[in-house]
Tab-separated table of C-alpha atoms in Angstrom:
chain	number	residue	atom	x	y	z
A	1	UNK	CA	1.183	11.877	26.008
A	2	UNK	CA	3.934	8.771	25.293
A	3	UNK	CA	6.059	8.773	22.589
A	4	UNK	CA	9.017	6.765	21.862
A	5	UNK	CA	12.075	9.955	21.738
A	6	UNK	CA	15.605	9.619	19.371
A	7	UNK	CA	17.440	12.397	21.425
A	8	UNK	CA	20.804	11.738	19.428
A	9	UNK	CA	21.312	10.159	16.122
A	10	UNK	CA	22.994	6.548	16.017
A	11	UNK	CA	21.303	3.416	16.988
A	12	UNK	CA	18.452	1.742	18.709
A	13	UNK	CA	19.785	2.539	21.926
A	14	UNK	CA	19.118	5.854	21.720
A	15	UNK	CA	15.546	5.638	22.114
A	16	UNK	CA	13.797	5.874	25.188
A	17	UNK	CA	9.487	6.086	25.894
A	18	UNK	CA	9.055	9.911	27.292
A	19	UNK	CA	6.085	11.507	28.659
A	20	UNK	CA	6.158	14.682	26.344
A	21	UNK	CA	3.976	17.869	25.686
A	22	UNK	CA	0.482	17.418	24.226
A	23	UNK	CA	0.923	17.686	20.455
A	24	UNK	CA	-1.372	20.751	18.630
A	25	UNK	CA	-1.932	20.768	15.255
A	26	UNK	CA	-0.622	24.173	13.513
A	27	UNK	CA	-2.410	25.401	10.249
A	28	UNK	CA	-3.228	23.010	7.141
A	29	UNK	CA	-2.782	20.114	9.671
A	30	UNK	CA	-4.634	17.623	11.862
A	31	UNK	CA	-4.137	15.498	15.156
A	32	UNK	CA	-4.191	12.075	15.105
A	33	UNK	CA	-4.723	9.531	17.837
A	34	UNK	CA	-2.197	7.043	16.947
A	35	UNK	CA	-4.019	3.391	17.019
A	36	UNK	CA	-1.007	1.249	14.854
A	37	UNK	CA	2.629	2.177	12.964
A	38	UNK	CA	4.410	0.343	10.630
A	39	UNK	CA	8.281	-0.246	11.568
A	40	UNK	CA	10.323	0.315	7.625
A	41	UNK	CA	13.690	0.496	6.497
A	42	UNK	CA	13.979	4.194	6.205
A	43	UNK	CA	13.097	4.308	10.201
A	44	UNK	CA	16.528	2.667	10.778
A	45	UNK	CA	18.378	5.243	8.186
A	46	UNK	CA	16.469	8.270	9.902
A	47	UNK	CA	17.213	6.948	13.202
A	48	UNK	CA	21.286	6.213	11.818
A	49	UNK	CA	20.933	10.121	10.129
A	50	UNK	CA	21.228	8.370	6.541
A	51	UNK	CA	18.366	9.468	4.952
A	52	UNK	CA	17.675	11.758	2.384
A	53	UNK	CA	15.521	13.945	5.234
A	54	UNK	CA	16.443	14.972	8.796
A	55	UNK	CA	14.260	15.543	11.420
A	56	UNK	CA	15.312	18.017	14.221
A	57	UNK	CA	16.074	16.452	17.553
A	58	UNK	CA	14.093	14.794	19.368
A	59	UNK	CA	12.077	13.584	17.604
A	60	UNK	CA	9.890	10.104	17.347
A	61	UNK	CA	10.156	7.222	14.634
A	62	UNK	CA	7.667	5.946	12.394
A	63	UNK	CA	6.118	7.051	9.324
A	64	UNK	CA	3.014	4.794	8.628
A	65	UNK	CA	0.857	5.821	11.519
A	66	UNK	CA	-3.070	4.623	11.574
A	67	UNK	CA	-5.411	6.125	13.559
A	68	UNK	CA	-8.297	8.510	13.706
A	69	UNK	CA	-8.649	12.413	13.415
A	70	UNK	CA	-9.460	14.021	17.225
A	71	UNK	CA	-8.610	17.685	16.186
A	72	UNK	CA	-8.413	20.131	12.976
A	73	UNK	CA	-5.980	22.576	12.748
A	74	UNK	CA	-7.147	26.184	11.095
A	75	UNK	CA	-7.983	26.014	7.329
A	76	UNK	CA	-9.065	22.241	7.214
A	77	UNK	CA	-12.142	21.304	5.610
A	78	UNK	CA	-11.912	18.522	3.845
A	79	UNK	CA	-11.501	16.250	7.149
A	80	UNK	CA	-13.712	15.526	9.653
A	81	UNK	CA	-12.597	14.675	13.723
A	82	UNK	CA	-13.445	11.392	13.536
A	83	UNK	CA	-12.382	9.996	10.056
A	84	UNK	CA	-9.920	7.090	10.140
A	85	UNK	CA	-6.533	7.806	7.856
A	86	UNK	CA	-3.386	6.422	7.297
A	87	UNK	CA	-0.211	9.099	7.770
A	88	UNK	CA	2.321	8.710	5.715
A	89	UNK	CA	4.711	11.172	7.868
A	90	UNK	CA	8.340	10.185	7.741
A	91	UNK	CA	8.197	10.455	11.199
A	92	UNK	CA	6.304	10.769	13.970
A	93	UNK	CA	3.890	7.883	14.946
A	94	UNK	CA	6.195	6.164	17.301
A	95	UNK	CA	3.508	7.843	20.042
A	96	UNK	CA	-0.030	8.378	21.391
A	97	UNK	CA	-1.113	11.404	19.036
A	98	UNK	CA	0.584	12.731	15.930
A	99	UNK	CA	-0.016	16.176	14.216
A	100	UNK	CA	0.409	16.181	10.457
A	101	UNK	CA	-0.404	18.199	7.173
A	102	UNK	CA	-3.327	17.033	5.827
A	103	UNK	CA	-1.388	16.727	1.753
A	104	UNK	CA	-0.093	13.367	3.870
A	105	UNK	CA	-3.003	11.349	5.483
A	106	UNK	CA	-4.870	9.000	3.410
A	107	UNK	CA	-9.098	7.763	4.192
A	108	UNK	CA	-9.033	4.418	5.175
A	109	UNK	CA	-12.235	2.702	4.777
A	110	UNK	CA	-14.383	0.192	6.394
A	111	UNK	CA	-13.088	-3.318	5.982
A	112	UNK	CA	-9.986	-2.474	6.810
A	113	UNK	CA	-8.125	-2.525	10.199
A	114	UNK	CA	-5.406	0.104	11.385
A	115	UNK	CA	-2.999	-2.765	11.905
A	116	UNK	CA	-3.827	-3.708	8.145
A	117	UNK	CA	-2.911	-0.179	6.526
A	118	UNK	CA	-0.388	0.652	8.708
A	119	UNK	CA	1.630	-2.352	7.794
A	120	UNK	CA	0.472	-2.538	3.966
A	121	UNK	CA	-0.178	0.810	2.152
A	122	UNK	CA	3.079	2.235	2.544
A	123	UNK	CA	5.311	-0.691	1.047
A	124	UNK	CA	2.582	-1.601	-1.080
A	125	UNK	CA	2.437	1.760	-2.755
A	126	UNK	CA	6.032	1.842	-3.058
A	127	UNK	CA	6.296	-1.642	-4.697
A	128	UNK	CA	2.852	-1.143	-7.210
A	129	UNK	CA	4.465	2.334	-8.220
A	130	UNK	CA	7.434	0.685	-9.254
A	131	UNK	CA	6.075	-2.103	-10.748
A	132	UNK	CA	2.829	-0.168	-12.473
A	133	UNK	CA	4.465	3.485	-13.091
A	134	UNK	CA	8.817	2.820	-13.415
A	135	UNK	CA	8.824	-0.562	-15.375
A	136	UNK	CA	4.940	-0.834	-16.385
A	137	UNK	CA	5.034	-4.153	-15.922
A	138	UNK	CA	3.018	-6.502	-18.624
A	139	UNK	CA	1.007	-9.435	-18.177
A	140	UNK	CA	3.420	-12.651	-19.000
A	141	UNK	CA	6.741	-11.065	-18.178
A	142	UNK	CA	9.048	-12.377	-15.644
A	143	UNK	CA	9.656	-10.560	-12.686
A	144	UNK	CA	12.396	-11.024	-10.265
A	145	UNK	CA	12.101	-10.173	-6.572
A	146	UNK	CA	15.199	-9.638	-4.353
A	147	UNK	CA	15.083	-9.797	-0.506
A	148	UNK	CA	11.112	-10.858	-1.226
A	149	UNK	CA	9.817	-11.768	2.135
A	150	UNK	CA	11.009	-8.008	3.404
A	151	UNK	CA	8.063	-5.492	3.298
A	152	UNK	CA	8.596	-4.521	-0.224
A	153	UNK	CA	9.270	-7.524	-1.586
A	154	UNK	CA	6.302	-9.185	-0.134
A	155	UNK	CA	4.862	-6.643	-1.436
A	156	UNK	CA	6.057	-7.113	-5.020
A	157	UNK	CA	5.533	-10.278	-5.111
A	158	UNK	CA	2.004	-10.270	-4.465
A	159	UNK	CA	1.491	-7.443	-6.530
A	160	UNK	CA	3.661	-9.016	-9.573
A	161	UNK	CA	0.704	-12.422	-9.608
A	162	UNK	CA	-1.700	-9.548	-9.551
A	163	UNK	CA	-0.797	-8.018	-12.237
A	164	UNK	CA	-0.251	-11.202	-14.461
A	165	UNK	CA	3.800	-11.867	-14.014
A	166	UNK	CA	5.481	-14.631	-13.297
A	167	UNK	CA	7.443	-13.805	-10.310
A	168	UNK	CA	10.747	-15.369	-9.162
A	169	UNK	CA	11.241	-14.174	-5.594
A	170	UNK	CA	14.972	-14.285	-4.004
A	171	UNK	CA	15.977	-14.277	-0.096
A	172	UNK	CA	18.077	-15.491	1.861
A	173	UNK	CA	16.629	-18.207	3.612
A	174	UNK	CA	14.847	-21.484	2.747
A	175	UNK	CA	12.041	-20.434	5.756
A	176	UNK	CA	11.518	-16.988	3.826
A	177	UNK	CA	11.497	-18.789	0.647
A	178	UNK	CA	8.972	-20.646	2.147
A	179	UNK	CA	7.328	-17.627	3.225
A	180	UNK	CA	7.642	-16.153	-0.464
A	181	UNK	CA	5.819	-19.535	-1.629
A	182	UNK	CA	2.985	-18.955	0.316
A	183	UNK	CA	2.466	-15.363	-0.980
A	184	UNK	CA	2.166	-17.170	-4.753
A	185	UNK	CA	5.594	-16.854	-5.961
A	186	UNK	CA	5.963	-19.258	-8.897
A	187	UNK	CA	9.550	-20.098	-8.124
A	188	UNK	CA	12.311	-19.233	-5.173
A	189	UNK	CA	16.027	-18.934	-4.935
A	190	UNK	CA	18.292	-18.991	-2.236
A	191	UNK	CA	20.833	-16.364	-3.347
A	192	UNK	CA	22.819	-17.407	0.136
A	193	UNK	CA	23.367	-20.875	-1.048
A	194	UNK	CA	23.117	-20.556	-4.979
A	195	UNK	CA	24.458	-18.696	-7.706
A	196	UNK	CA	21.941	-15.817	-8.901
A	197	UNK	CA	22.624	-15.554	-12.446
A	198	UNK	CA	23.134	-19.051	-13.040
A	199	UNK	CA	19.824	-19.893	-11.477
A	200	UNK	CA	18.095	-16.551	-13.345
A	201	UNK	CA	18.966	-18.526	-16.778
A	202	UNK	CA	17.734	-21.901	-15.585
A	203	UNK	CA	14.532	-20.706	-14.686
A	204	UNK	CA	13.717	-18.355	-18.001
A	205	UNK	CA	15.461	-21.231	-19.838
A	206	UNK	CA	18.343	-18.705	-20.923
A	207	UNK	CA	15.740	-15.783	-21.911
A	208	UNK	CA	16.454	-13.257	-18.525
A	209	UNK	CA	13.771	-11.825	-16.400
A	210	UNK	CA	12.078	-8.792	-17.647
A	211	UNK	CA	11.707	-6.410	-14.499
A	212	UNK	CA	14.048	-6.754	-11.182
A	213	UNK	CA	13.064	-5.189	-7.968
A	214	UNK	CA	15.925	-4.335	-5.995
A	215	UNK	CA	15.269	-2.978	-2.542
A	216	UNK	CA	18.358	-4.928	-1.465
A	217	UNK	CA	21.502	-3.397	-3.256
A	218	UNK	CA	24.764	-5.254	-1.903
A	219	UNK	CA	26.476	-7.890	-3.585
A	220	UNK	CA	23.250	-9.378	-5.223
A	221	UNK	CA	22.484	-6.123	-7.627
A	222	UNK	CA	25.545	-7.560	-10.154
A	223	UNK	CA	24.583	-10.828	-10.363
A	224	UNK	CA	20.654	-9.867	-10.905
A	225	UNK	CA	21.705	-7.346	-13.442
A	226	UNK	CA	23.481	-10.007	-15.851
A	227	UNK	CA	20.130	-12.650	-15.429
A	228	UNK	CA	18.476	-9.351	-17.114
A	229	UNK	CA	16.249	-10.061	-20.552
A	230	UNK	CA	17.146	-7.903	-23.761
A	231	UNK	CA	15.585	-4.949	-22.660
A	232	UNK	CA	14.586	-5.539	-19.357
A	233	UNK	CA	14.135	-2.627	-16.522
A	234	UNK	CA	16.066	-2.628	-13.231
A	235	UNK	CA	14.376	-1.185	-10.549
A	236	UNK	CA	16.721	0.219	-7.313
A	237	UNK	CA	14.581	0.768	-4.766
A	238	UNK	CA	16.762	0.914	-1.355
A	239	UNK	CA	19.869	-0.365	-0.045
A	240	UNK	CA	19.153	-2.876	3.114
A	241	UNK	CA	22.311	-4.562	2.771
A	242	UNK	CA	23.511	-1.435	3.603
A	243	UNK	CA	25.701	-1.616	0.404
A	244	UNK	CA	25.302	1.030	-2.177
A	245	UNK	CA	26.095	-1.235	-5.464
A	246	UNK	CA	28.654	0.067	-7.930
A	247	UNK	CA	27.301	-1.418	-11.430
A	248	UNK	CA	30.179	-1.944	-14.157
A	249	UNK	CA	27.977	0.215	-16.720
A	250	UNK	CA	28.869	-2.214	-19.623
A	251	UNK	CA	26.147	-4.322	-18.241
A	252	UNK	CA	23.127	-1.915	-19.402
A	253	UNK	CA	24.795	-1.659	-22.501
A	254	UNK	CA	25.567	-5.023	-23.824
A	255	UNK	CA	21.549	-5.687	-22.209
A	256	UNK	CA	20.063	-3.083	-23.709
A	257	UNK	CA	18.006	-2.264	-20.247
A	258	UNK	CA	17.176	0.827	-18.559
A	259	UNK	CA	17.900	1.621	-14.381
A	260	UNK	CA	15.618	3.164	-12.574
A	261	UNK	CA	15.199	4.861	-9.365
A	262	UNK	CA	12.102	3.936	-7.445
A	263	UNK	CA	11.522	7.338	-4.620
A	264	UNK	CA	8.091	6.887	-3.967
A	265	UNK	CA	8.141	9.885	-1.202
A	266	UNK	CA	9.011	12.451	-3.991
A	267	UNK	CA	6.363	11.083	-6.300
A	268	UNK	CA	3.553	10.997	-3.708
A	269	UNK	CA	4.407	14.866	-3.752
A	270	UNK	CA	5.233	15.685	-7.179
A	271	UNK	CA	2.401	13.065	-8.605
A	272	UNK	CA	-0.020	13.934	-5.557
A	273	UNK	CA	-3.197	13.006	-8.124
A	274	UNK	CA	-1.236	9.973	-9.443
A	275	UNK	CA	-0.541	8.549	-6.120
A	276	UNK	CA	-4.102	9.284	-5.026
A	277	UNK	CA	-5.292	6.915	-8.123
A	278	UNK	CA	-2.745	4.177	-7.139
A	279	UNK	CA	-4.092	4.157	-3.743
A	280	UNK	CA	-7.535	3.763	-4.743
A	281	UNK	CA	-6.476	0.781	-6.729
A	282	UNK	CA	-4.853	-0.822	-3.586
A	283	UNK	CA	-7.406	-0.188	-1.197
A	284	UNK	CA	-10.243	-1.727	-4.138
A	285	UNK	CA	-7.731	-5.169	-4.389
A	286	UNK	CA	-7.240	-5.403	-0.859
A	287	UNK	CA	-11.441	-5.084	-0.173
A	288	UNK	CA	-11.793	-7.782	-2.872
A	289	UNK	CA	-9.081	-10.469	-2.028
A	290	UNK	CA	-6.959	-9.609	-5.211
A	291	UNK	CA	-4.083	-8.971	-2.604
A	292	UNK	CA	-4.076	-9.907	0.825
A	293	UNK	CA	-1.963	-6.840	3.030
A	294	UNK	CA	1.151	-8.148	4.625
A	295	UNK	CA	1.493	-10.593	7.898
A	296	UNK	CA	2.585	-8.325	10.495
A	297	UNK	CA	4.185	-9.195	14.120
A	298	UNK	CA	2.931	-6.411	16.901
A	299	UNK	CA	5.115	-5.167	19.124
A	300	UNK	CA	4.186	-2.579	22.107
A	301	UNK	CA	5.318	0.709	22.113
A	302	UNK	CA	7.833	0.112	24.709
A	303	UNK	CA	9.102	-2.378	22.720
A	304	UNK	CA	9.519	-0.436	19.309
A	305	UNK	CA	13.252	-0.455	19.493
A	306	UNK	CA	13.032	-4.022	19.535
A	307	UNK	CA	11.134	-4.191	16.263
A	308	UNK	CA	13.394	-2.365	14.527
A	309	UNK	CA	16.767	-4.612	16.182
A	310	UNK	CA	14.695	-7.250	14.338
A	311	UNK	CA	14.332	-5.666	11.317
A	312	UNK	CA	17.971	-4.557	11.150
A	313	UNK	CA	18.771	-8.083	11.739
A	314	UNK	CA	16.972	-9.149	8.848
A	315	UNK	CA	14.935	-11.704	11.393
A	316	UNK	CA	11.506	-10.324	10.591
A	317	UNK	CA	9.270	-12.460	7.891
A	318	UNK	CA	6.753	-9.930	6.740
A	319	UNK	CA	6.106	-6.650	9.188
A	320	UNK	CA	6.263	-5.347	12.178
A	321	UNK	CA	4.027	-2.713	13.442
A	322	UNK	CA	3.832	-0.834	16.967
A	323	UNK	CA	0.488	-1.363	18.219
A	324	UNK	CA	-0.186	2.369	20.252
């Protein structure tokens, strides 16, 4: 079978399509025939040996993999060769078949496509965890979105006017703004052209947002931090400024609002049942138009570096996904 191979940590250019071994699945697991995989964030930090996890070399991007079930490995009965599920892996579905434990493949029903889930449930769960389960987010608050056409801050947003908020979404560009607009954001800023906080108070007339999502970090965190509400909850979910923020701590303080870490990987493990239940809910708005999954650009597998050299260079509006 193909599969796109990282033989040595670093960059993009280290990967290169292989013809490698037929993949088995051991005990607990089951084999997948790869059909679509979303291209995230934490693909670049693997790929850059950044991330919290390693995988041992080689090994294949992609974490989002779609597909259906062609083989069960001993001991698995709740899964049938044939079903259609969504693995959330780590890594893994940059290739033609993918073996994986069965505690991290999700059913995906009729009505919706592999290009669909593998673009949308994994950013979408991380964004409605934050939003529902960190912050519980109320009907009527203010929500503020930073780097909001990116996966998870599509995401957000969307979710946000779901769930009642009105959402402020920031970027970086007046086309993603645009972009953000479209998705039902009720108003944009340009944090490349104008001043965060400044624009924060003008648009809560002095008040302060209520709940920040912050899968950005950088130079942006600061200024989001001090357009916070009395308090409000800050939500750091990633870094893809590739700036790890150092907050003057005064901030919280004088704001009265809590931080909080967003790692939806550890709670889809520690809150398997909880995670289950938020899934359900996504998969029951997306069937009934109450969210709409993200825009996605498809690129070939031969091509997946490329995705991610677009996603690195913040030129993607929405997703990518490797179509297998």
């Amino acid at each position: 079978m193909r599969a796109m191979l990282c033989t040595t940590f670093g960059s993009t250019d280290h990967l290169f399509l292989e013809e490698v071994p037929q993949a088995v699945p051991a005990s607990g697991q089951v084999l997948i025939k790869v059909e679509a995989c979303g291209v995230s964030f934490p693909d670049l930090l693997i790929l850059q040996n950044k991330y919290q996890f390693q995988p041992e070399l080689p090994y294949s991007p992609g974490g989002e993999a779609a597909g259906q079930i062609v083989a069960l490995g001993d001991g698995v009965t709740d899964w049938q060769v044939g079903d259609r599920v969504l693995a959330l892996c780590r890594w893994g579905g940059f290739a033609e078949q993918l073996a994986v434990d069965v505690d991290r493949i999700f059913s995906i029903p009729e009505g919706i496509s592999a290009e669909l889930a593998a673009s949308s449930f994994y950013t979408y769960s991380t964004s409605f965890h934050a939003l529902k389960d960190r912050a519980q987010l109320q009907q009527g608050e203010t929500l503020l979105v930073l780097g909001a056409s990116g996966g998870i801050g599509a995401a957000a947003v969307e979710l946000g006017k779901a769930m009642g908020a009105k959402v402020i979404a920031a970027a970086s560009s007046d086309e993603k703004l645009a972009f953000c607009k479209e998705l039902g954001a009720d108003e944009v800023v340009n944090y490349e052209k104008e001043n965060l906080k400044n624009q924060l108070k003008e648009l809560t007339a002095g008040k302060g947002v209520n709940v920040v999502l912050d899968p950005v970090g950088g130079s942006h965190t600061e200024q989001a931090l001090r357009g916070m509400a009395w308090k409000g909850r800050y939500l750091i979910v990633g870094f893809t400024a590739g700036e790890i923020p150092k907050i003057p701590m005064n901030l919280p303080l004088l704001k009265g609002c809590s931080i909080m870490g967003v790692f939806w990987g550890n709670f889809s493990k520690v809150e398997e049942s909880q995670n289950r239940q938020n899934m359900n809910v996504l998969t029951k708005w997306l069937l009934d138009g109450k969210i709409k999954g993200h825009e996605y650009e498809i690129f070939s597998l031969k091509n997946a570096a490329g995705a991610l050299k677009k996603m690195q260079n913040r030129e993607l509006v929405g997703k990518a996904i490797i179509k297998i």
